[in-house]
XYZ file of C-alpha atoms in Angstrom:
693
model
C 100.108 120.354 77.619
C 100.708 116.602 77.178
C 99.052 113.561 78.790
C 100.189 109.886 78.614
C 98.510 106.936 76.835
C 99.387 103.413 77.941
C 98.654 100.446 75.858
C 98.931 97.202 77.925
C 96.946 94.215 76.595
C 99.089 91.559 78.210
C 101.350 91.254 75.217
C 102.416 94.920 74.338
C 103.204 97.582 76.871
C 103.804 100.904 75.233
C 103.810 104.578 76.347
C 102.841 107.478 74.184
C 102.438 111.092 74.998
C 99.656 113.112 73.427
C 98.689 116.778 73.231
C 95.215 117.400 74.604
C 94.026 118.536 71.205
C 95.133 115.239 69.708
C 93.364 113.316 72.420
C 90.161 115.199 71.916
C 90.108 114.316 68.164
C 90.811 110.673 69.019
C 87.880 110.460 71.418
C 85.482 112.050 68.925
C 85.879 109.331 66.391
C 86.388 105.559 66.764
C 88.784 103.490 64.821
C 87.664 100.651 62.428
C 88.317 98.076 65.108
C 85.758 99.840 67.420
C 87.429 98.705 70.682
C 85.277 100.934 72.854
C 81.983 99.853 71.325
C 82.862 96.289 71.689
C 83.848 96.716 75.264
C 80.514 98.366 75.986
C 78.804 95.401 74.545
C 80.487 92.796 76.819
C 80.554 94.851 80.113
C 76.918 93.943 81.084
C 77.840 90.324 81.077
C 81.086 90.637 83.066
C 81.275 90.069 86.862
C 83.179 92.548 89.147
C 86.873 91.909 88.903
C 86.762 89.921 85.749
C 89.313 90.563 83.093
C 88.405 90.649 79.502
C 90.387 90.884 76.122
C 87.999 93.644 74.868
C 88.673 95.749 78.041
C 92.474 95.202 77.869
C 92.588 96.390 74.238
C 91.194 99.842 75.156
C 94.233 102.085 76.068
C 94.612 103.784 79.407
C 94.804 107.635 79.730
C 96.931 109.163 82.501
C 95.888 112.859 82.537
C 97.900 114.137 85.444
C 101.399 114.113 83.762
C 103.432 113.056 80.843
C 105.546 109.940 81.600
C 108.458 108.365 79.777
C 110.222 105.037 80.213
C 113.728 104.932 81.712
C 115.542 101.716 82.424
C 112.318 99.916 81.986
C 110.397 102.064 84.424
C 107.649 104.639 83.977
C 108.890 108.011 85.377
C 107.250 111.419 85.332
C 108.690 113.819 82.751
C 106.319 116.745 83.105
C 103.418 117.506 85.464
C 100.485 119.279 83.792
C 98.130 120.019 86.683
C 95.120 118.162 85.407
C 92.827 116.667 88.099
C 90.248 114.006 87.128
C 86.958 113.593 89.126
C 84.462 110.898 88.153
C 80.695 110.538 88.309
C 80.157 106.728 88.062
C 77.333 104.293 88.062
C 75.008 106.299 86.005
C 71.945 104.713 84.248
C 73.067 105.374 80.792
C 73.524 108.067 78.032
C 70.686 110.305 79.308
C 72.104 110.840 82.783
C 75.564 111.108 81.424
C 74.424 113.933 79.159
C 72.735 115.532 82.062
C 76.038 115.602 84.003
C 77.855 117.104 81.059
C 75.216 119.830 80.784
C 75.651 120.795 84.455
C 79.549 120.914 84.242
C 79.489 122.981 80.946
C 78.201 125.889 82.972
C 81.254 126.017 85.155
C 84.157 127.987 83.739
C 86.686 125.659 85.506
C 85.688 122.584 83.511
C 88.535 121.870 80.968
C 87.261 118.591 79.548
C 84.177 116.406 80.238
C 83.345 113.186 78.438
C 81.390 109.984 78.740
C 83.573 107.229 80.102
C 84.442 104.087 78.141
C 81.733 102.140 79.945
C 79.014 104.564 78.674
C 77.740 104.947 82.244
C 80.145 107.470 83.714
C 81.363 110.976 83.112
C 85.019 111.999 83.605
C 85.659 115.700 84.369
C 89.132 117.163 83.989
C 90.062 120.505 85.818
C 93.430 122.423 85.641
C 95.299 123.512 88.609
C 98.399 125.909 88.748
C 100.433 128.061 91.119
C 99.176 131.649 91.284
C 101.991 132.632 88.811
C 100.693 130.027 86.380
C 103.676 127.768 86.981
C 103.545 124.015 88.016
C 105.531 121.714 90.351
C 108.683 120.294 88.657
C 109.767 117.358 90.894
C 107.607 114.367 91.417
C 107.592 114.856 95.223
C 106.159 118.385 94.846
C 103.646 117.125 92.212
C 102.283 114.452 94.508
C 101.627 116.925 97.271
C 100.113 119.327 94.927
C 97.953 116.839 93.218
C 96.565 115.346 96.543
C 95.459 118.841 97.643
C 94.111 119.752 94.235
C 91.950 116.698 94.093
C 90.238 117.357 97.314
C 89.664 121.022 96.427
C 88.103 119.936 93.062
C 85.679 117.573 94.826
C 84.610 120.163 97.307
C 84.090 122.712 94.503
C 82.110 120.425 92.107
C 80.056 118.228 94.407
C 77.629 121.106 95.584
C 77.130 122.170 91.952
C 75.069 119.293 90.730
C 72.923 116.520 92.111
C 75.137 113.700 91.136
C 77.494 111.702 93.456
C 81.271 112.098 92.711
C 82.946 108.752 93.527
C 85.963 109.417 95.632
C 89.306 107.809 94.299
C 92.653 107.919 95.954
C 94.475 110.699 94.064
C 97.760 109.734 92.371
C 99.749 110.830 89.367
C 99.144 107.285 87.841
C 95.320 107.573 88.174
C 93.825 106.598 84.824
C 90.721 106.265 82.765
C 90.382 104.292 79.529
C 90.182 105.870 76.153
C 86.502 106.459 75.172
C 84.245 107.322 72.316
C 82.171 110.471 72.801
C 81.443 112.688 69.654
C 79.650 115.159 71.913
C 82.376 115.604 74.533
C 82.876 119.119 76.008
C 86.307 120.755 75.658
C 87.266 124.218 76.734
C 90.870 125.104 76.107
C 90.178 128.638 77.595
C 88.900 127.216 80.943
C 89.812 129.097 84.031
C 92.498 127.255 86.058
C 92.089 126.972 89.881
C 95.091 128.612 91.634
C 96.711 126.912 94.628
C 100.018 127.491 96.453
C 102.472 124.561 96.921
C 101.509 122.547 99.994
C 104.266 121.361 102.372
C 102.651 118.128 103.555
C 99.904 115.652 102.537
C 96.385 116.704 103.477
C 94.366 115.354 106.370
C 91.859 112.503 105.540
C 88.685 113.996 106.985
C 88.286 117.245 105.011
C 85.168 116.223 103.192
C 82.108 114.224 104.119
C 78.967 113.693 102.162
C 75.614 114.267 103.913
C 73.961 111.035 104.958
C 70.598 110.701 103.198
C 67.569 108.862 104.360
C 66.733 105.652 102.637
C 63.833 106.443 100.218
C 62.560 102.883 99.634
C 59.966 101.749 102.248
C 60.862 98.166 101.727
C 64.533 98.749 102.414
C 63.537 100.663 105.579
C 61.531 97.744 106.672
C 64.274 95.231 105.903
C 67.578 97.279 106.009
C 70.451 96.146 103.917
C 68.529 94.135 101.422
C 67.693 94.880 97.776
C 64.004 95.167 96.979
C 63.408 91.618 95.850
C 65.375 90.265 98.824
C 63.518 92.495 101.239
C 60.219 91.207 99.896
C 61.443 87.601 100.425
C 62.620 88.345 104.038
C 59.318 90.111 104.935
C 57.079 87.496 103.375
C 58.915 84.571 105.040
C 58.768 86.407 108.404
C 54.960 86.994 107.818
C 54.543 83.347 106.955
C 56.277 82.251 110.196
C 53.932 84.479 112.223
C 50.972 82.949 110.437
C 52.034 79.411 111.192
C 52.573 80.324 114.848
C 48.948 81.462 114.988
C 47.732 78.208 113.360
C 49.225 76.042 116.053
C 47.357 72.866 114.851
C 47.779 73.473 111.199
C 48.430 70.436 108.943
C 49.604 70.598 105.345
C 46.416 68.869 104.218
C 44.175 70.888 106.578
C 42.431 74.263 106.380
C 44.589 76.180 103.946
C 42.162 79.121 103.789
C 42.536 80.090 107.441
C 46.329 80.091 106.996
C 46.058 82.183 103.800
C 43.811 84.750 105.631
C 46.351 85.046 108.484
C 49.314 85.279 106.104
C 47.599 88.133 104.047
C 46.990 89.984 107.295
C 50.562 89.878 108.319
C 51.806 90.784 104.851
C 49.460 93.798 104.887
C 50.734 94.988 108.174
C 54.374 94.375 107.114
C 53.828 96.723 104.100
C 54.188 94.223 101.361
C 52.285 95.390 98.221
C 49.152 93.364 97.406
C 50.360 91.985 94.112
C 53.663 90.861 95.689
C 51.719 89.054 98.344
C 49.808 87.156 95.730
C 52.947 86.317 93.741
C 54.828 85.003 96.736
C 51.831 83.052 98.008
C 51.417 81.414 94.568
C 55.155 80.401 94.639
C 54.981 78.897 98.068
C 54.657 75.104 98.052
C 52.401 74.931 101.215
C 49.648 77.118 99.794
C 46.891 76.220 97.285
C 47.503 76.382 93.636
C 44.188 77.952 92.952
C 45.043 81.402 91.612
C 41.566 82.814 91.900
C 41.283 81.729 95.577
C 44.629 83.242 96.463
C 43.986 86.528 94.660
C 40.443 86.995 95.983
C 41.515 86.144 99.551
C 44.445 88.549 99.555
C 42.324 91.207 97.894
C 39.611 90.992 100.556
C 42.003 91.033 103.469
C 43.746 94.181 102.025
C 40.498 95.935 101.372
C 39.202 95.292 104.909
C 42.400 95.878 106.749
C 43.687 98.934 108.433
C 47.130 100.027 109.444
C 49.089 99.214 106.243
C 52.925 98.844 106.976
C 52.447 99.779 110.715
C 53.764 96.468 111.975
C 56.536 94.245 110.609
C 56.371 90.577 111.085
C 60.078 90.531 111.884
C 61.079 90.159 115.501
C 62.640 93.301 117.155
C 65.956 91.482 117.374
C 65.975 90.770 113.606
C 65.028 94.428 112.761
C 67.919 95.712 115.004
C 70.468 93.292 113.455
C 69.418 94.267 109.947
C 69.606 98.000 110.795
C 72.995 97.612 112.336
C 74.301 95.581 109.383
C 72.893 98.117 106.907
C 74.416 101.034 108.772
C 77.837 99.445 109.005
C 78.016 98.490 105.401
C 76.616 101.919 104.220
C 78.906 104.119 106.305
C 82.030 102.013 106.727
C 84.203 99.465 105.028
C 85.704 96.834 107.369
C 88.199 93.990 106.867
C 89.980 91.572 109.215
C 93.711 91.697 108.628
C 95.024 88.121 108.945
C 98.648 89.347 109.554
C 97.965 91.992 112.172
C 94.821 90.071 113.534
C 93.100 93.429 113.787
C 89.919 94.795 112.217
C 90.739 97.634 109.906
C 88.275 100.364 108.738
C 87.858 103.288 106.524
C 84.751 105.572 106.337
C 82.925 105.672 103.044
C 82.089 108.902 101.233
C 85.137 110.684 102.775
C 88.598 111.239 101.985
C 89.626 108.264 104.063
C 91.350 106.393 101.222
C 93.483 104.186 103.683
C 92.446 101.512 106.249
C 93.237 102.033 109.835
C 93.039 99.701 112.822
C 89.806 100.162 114.746
C 90.779 101.592 118.175
C 88.603 102.851 121.091
C 88.274 106.280 119.581
C 87.014 104.805 116.179
C 84.478 102.553 118.002
C 83.126 105.480 119.985
C 82.748 107.445 116.760
C 80.849 104.490 115.156
C 78.468 104.367 118.089
C 77.898 108.158 118.230
C 77.201 108.219 114.283
C 74.677 105.469 114.692
C 72.825 107.134 117.473
C 72.807 110.368 115.417
C 70.768 108.359 112.864
C 68.444 107.119 115.594
C 69.825 103.600 115.826
C 70.225 102.287 119.466
C 73.672 101.019 118.920
C 75.961 100.524 121.916
C 79.698 99.737 122.273
C 79.078 96.039 122.946
C 77.074 95.792 119.752
C 79.907 97.274 117.668
C 82.380 94.825 119.346
C 80.051 91.924 118.538
C 79.822 92.991 114.916
C 83.504 93.526 114.482
C 84.212 90.032 115.926
C 81.746 88.326 113.654
C 82.048 86.853 110.123
C 80.275 89.932 108.730
C 83.705 91.435 108.627
C 85.471 89.913 105.517
C 89.024 88.467 105.855
C 91.859 90.324 104.123
C 95.212 88.758 103.461
C 97.561 91.548 102.272
C 100.104 89.350 100.457
C 97.555 87.312 98.589
C 95.650 90.485 97.525
C 98.865 91.805 96.079
C 100.047 88.701 94.454
C 96.799 87.730 92.677
C 96.191 91.166 91.230
C 99.424 91.361 89.287
C 99.761 91.949 85.453
C 101.248 89.559 83.063
C 104.991 89.086 83.356
C 106.785 91.070 80.463
C 109.519 88.497 80.022
C 112.380 90.534 81.528
C 114.545 89.321 84.335
C 113.499 91.691 87.085
C 114.589 89.351 89.959
C 118.085 89.126 88.369
C 118.270 92.833 87.995
C 117.332 93.297 91.706
C 120.138 90.925 92.646
C 122.716 92.725 90.582
C 122.054 95.938 92.392
C 124.248 94.350 95.098
C 127.884 94.453 93.963
C 129.829 91.453 95.077
C 132.376 88.955 93.856
C 130.228 85.817 94.484
C 129.325 84.480 90.924
C 126.483 82.324 92.495
C 124.764 85.337 94.140
C 122.067 86.100 91.327
C 121.249 82.364 91.250
C 120.959 81.946 95.008
C 119.044 85.157 95.457
C 116.576 84.138 92.846
C 116.051 80.836 94.613
C 115.484 82.611 97.898
C 113.157 85.153 96.365
C 110.978 82.455 94.758
C 110.933 80.594 98.126
C 109.823 83.775 99.873
C 106.910 84.249 97.458
C 106.018 80.593 97.533
C 105.875 80.799 101.374
C 103.445 83.701 101.162
C 101.188 81.618 98.917
C 101.322 78.612 101.240
C 103.101 76.370 98.672
C 105.654 75.274 101.159
C 104.664 71.883 102.704
C 103.562 71.929 106.277
C 106.775 70.298 107.560
C 109.038 72.785 105.749
C 109.850 76.460 105.953
C 111.947 79.003 104.166
C 114.896 78.441 106.368
C 117.665 80.082 104.176
C 118.656 83.689 104.734
C 120.796 86.109 102.670
C 123.307 87.984 104.718
C 124.789 91.184 103.246
C 128.197 91.927 104.679
C 129.876 95.227 104.221
C 130.885 98.627 105.754
C 128.419 101.220 106.821
C 126.710 103.524 104.331
C 126.587 100.829 101.598
C 122.742 100.889 101.862
C 122.378 97.317 103.026
C 119.387 97.861 105.310
C 117.781 100.082 102.697
C 118.000 97.339 100.120
C 116.426 94.887 102.499
C 113.436 97.230 103.038
C 113.098 97.826 99.271
C 112.406 94.130 98.570
C 108.909 94.547 99.681
C 106.539 96.780 97.620
C 105.186 99.972 99.218
C 101.807 98.392 99.863
C 103.398 95.633 102.078
C 105.965 97.868 103.800
C 103.854 97.572 106.926
C 104.845 93.966 107.243
C 108.652 94.412 107.205
C 110.609 94.796 110.403
C 114.315 95.063 111.308
C 113.652 94.890 115.144
C 113.507 91.338 116.416
C 114.680 90.318 119.826
C 115.621 86.589 120.024
C 115.836 86.779 123.725
C 112.105 87.322 123.823
C 111.174 83.876 122.404
C 107.369 84.170 122.384
C 107.437 87.493 120.627
C 109.962 86.257 118.134
C 107.726 83.257 117.320
C 104.696 85.615 116.839
C 106.812 87.654 114.347
C 106.749 84.579 112.043
C 102.968 85.083 111.640
C 102.857 88.884 111.816
C 105.549 89.866 109.313
C 106.450 88.873 105.690
C 110.104 89.802 105.747
C 112.303 90.079 108.827
C 115.699 91.827 108.583
C 118.274 90.495 111.253
C 120.025 93.827 111.287
C 123.533 93.597 112.709
C 123.503 89.846 112.528
C 126.924 89.521 114.231
C 125.232 90.883 117.436
C 123.288 87.708 117.854
C 125.056 85.841 120.705
C 126.343 82.295 120.587
C 123.751 81.425 123.348
C 120.960 82.580 120.949
C 122.153 80.619 117.953
C 120.121 77.403 118.826
C 116.910 79.340 119.082
C 117.761 81.199 115.844
C 118.173 77.890 114.100
C 114.882 76.743 115.531
C 113.083 79.840 114.340
C 114.570 79.685 110.844
C 113.283 76.181 110.186
C 109.990 76.407 112.084
C 107.111 75.763 109.661
C 104.151 76.731 111.848
C 103.781 78.750 115.054
C 102.155 76.948 118.014
C 101.625 79.570 120.640
C 99.163 81.694 122.595
C 98.455 85.164 121.204
C 98.388 88.095 123.658
C 95.251 88.156 125.761
C 94.162 84.765 124.284
C 93.430 81.717 126.517
C 94.378 78.812 124.217
C 97.344 77.735 122.196
C 96.775 78.138 118.453
C 98.556 76.799 115.306
C 99.342 79.828 113.408
C 100.514 80.000 109.749
C 104.149 81.257 109.194
C 104.599 83.927 106.537
C 108.021 85.470 107.444
C 111.173 84.954 105.502
C 114.563 86.230 106.813
C 117.383 88.427 105.584
C 120.335 89.881 107.465
C 123.048 92.551 107.395
C 126.394 92.934 109.147
C 129.452 95.183 109.150
C 131.858 92.375 110.015
C 132.835 89.291 108.226
C 133.349 86.834 111.122
C 129.793 86.339 111.890
C 128.824 82.726 111.320
C 129.288 80.784 114.621
C 127.079 77.703 114.306
C 129.403 74.740 114.690
C 126.860 72.454 112.967
C 127.321 74.249 109.626
C 126.295 77.341 107.743
C 124.054 76.000 104.933
C 121.135 78.148 106.056
C 122.913 81.384 105.066
C 123.800 83.077 101.710
C 126.615 85.295 103.013
C 127.962 87.801 100.398
C 130.505 90.626 100.886
C 129.189 93.868 99.306
C 132.002 95.440 97.483
C 130.269 98.785 96.744
C 127.225 101.014 97.406
C 124.035 99.209 96.628
C 121.828 100.801 93.949
C 118.730 101.831 95.897
C 117.960 104.988 93.872
C 116.751 103.431 90.631
C 113.035 102.693 90.957
C 111.830 99.198 91.036
C 108.983 97.865 89.025
C 107.330 95.842 91.767
C 104.470 94.559 89.843
C 106.624 92.961 87.157
C 109.227 91.826 89.850
C 106.569 89.738 91.600
C 104.804 88.930 88.344
C 107.994 87.217 87.287
C 108.106 85.232 90.496
C 104.534 84.228 90.121
C 105.045 83.117 86.513
C 108.066 81.026 87.637
C 106.127 79.313 90.340
C 103.235 78.750 87.941
C 105.618 76.952 85.634
C 106.864 74.743 88.569
C 110.358 76.191 88.821
C 112.187 74.917 91.788
C 112.029 77.308 94.761
C 113.865 75.212 97.378
C 117.649 74.634 97.805
C 118.996 71.309 96.857
C 122.181 69.638 97.991
C 124.148 71.293 95.222
C 122.966 74.777 96.294
C 123.714 73.953 99.933
C 127.164 72.816 99.032
C 127.862 76.105 97.217
C 126.628 78.135 100.184
C 128.645 76.086 102.622
C 131.849 76.633 100.634
C 131.316 80.324 100.009
C 130.407 80.809 103.742
C 133.740 79.524 104.967
C 135.336 83.050 104.701
C 132.523 84.410 106.969
C 132.822 81.743 109.699
C 133.941 82.922 113.057
C 136.869 80.855 114.482
C 136.468 80.671 118.264
C 139.561 81.214 120.480
C 139.371 77.613 121.657
C 139.576 76.351 118.052
C 142.556 78.596 117.352
C 144.417 77.321 120.472
C 143.739 73.715 119.503
C 145.471 74.359 116.184
C 148.370 75.942 118.002
C 148.978 72.893 120.236
C 147.461 69.988 118.262
C 146.421 68.765 114.962
C 144.331 65.897 113.666
C 146.229 62.651 113.291
C 146.446 60.836 110.048
C 145.093 57.260 109.672
C 148.607 55.817 109.615
C 149.938 58.029 112.474
C 150.213 56.682 115.967
C 149.207 59.917 117.670
C 147.167 59.923 120.901
C 143.542 59.044 121.657
C 142.284 61.543 124.129
C 138.893 62.658 125.536
C 137.818 66.202 124.565
C 138.043 67.234 128.278
C 141.637 65.964 128.493
C 142.713 67.897 125.365
C 140.959 71.038 126.737
C 142.607 70.603 130.070
C 146.081 70.367 128.512
C 145.340 73.533 126.335
C 144.220 75.464 129.337
C 147.383 74.531 131.297
C 149.704 75.396 128.368
C 147.975 78.558 127.365
C 147.274 79.560 131.000
C 143.661 80.330 130.238
C 140.267 79.228 131.549
C 137.319 78.379 129.366
C 133.680 78.695 130.326
C 131.309 75.662 130.598
C 129.486 76.640 127.321
C 132.758 76.793 125.395
C 133.768 73.446 126.767
C 130.505 71.809 125.731
C 131.061 72.978 122.153
C 134.724 71.829 121.992
C 133.707 68.291 120.838
C 131.631 69.724 117.965
C 134.610 71.907 116.901
C 136.796 68.911 116.772
C 134.370 66.927 114.636
C 133.977 69.963 112.267
C 137.851 69.973 111.985
C 137.770 66.404 110.803
C 139.480 64.847 113.824
C 138.923 61.095 113.779
C 136.988 59.770 116.796
C 135.387 56.670 118.312
C 133.186 56.087 121.272
C 134.037 54.068 124.339
C 132.377 53.533 127.653
C 133.870 56.621 129.245
C 133.091 58.930 126.284
C 134.281 59.841 122.858
C 137.992 59.710 122.146
C 139.809 61.832 119.506
C 142.926 60.987 117.562
C 145.331 63.906 117.747
C 148.999 64.677 117.415
C 150.554 67.273 119.818
C 152.609 70.007 118.139
C 156.057 70.819 119.579
């Protein structure tokens, strides 16, 4: 049985497979460099989310499978059925040893060791089919592993009084190499048998029992740590004491204020010593320690009803209780792209956020009332619409948590998956890709937008639409769409704020009448519109970039030019099977933007696109008929100077055809695009043409 070790310190990224026995020996001793011990020394001084060289130097361990690198990507070679559950946030070695002592008694425990932080315990459990075999394909392994993880948690959690921290199960789940000379390893452990599941498990199959808050201070001031709760309660008591002393002056009778304050602190449940300490620290109160201590002591000795009445107002207590309940039971975030509040319940198998709907809101209200909190639907709505719910921006979360770029050209590799004869395609695609990422980051100036769109042209079954979808990583797939209706203008404008990438599938189906609005949408830098159910017009940030597909070559109909499109003819099936290293793909884009690489198209790029797009431009019937009956006159030729309407009237008579008003209005633009010389007179614009015999 083999596991995978990954060494990724920002400079070197290597894979190594190890037998379990080798790994156990590695964890029992530490190398001369002592990377784990040094990491444990710096961890207490690090803030959450900080990256540190000492941490990066400790290799990662992936217990679920043995991975190998193919074409620069990490792929599963062999699934070994090991599930890792974690007991985190322990106080130190004593609690860690206590956890190991409990799990040693279970015959299913395969390996248990103290984590690299020294304050956690990792427990490895083996799962197999009833015939001792294991899944072979990655798809089977992912389903098997997801069910096995949930079963392991449900089996181990009731066995010992320590909280198992729930993590989303995946084959790439890892922990770091550790140093634990007293780790527990049982190669003869009993595997847990499980049949191959056919679908992913539901998300509400386990729920931890809600425990009552043990700290009296945190019951009095919910949601606050002990020192913060003391501060809140003391300030509330001080406010009540000042209200009673209506005519109090800073240089007046301090003793009466101190007596009133001590009484309120006593009834609020603040310990005597803490009342003395906070009174001494308060700038309005006397600096005589003896007076403060004796006054407080006498009030506490003569008082009755300790902690039976908080100085906080009922409204304050209710809001604190509601805030504590929400943060303890749920995790909320406001998604800026969907403009919805999303939620997942803590201490359950709800690993993914879901929009809060009416059913979820009713469940929140019911759960609060089960705990004795008088919370109603309107209170939940008020909380969800407040700034107590943090803002979440999916693209920024993804981009700013990327690893260091490994130096390989992943953007160029993605472009080369599209077989074509256009030698400029990799360069233009790179520029468009950088522009898309820069747009997500808000680097584009307010007056500009990512107005250029690649158009993939080719027969069906060439995987054009699949390629467009694969540009976004899995975590951002919810912000991709290939369904946009340009006839519904308000919805189309809102899509600019709602989605990151819009695929104009079957681009040739966009009518000529919709082309002006399409041009407007492509170059629109911000969205000024009214959201559904809103009462005012807002200025919304644009995130969307565009890409398109078509089965037909004659698709560009804009008479003003085609510099906004990168049209390429796909000459073969696009490679969508080979996996994409999204983290490195976007890390390369971020590195390029950090180095100020140009992400906008200049005049040279636009000239290349305009020239390459000529073979994809649609030649209208009216243009073809003009070239049958007329041509542009040379500068030295006599020719005729005619109005566009006169030329069109002669063509209609000769061809015995009638043209619509829309076609007639575009005829002058067609003549100018064909290079026909013109000049303006009082009655209109005259064109210099020669009739063909």
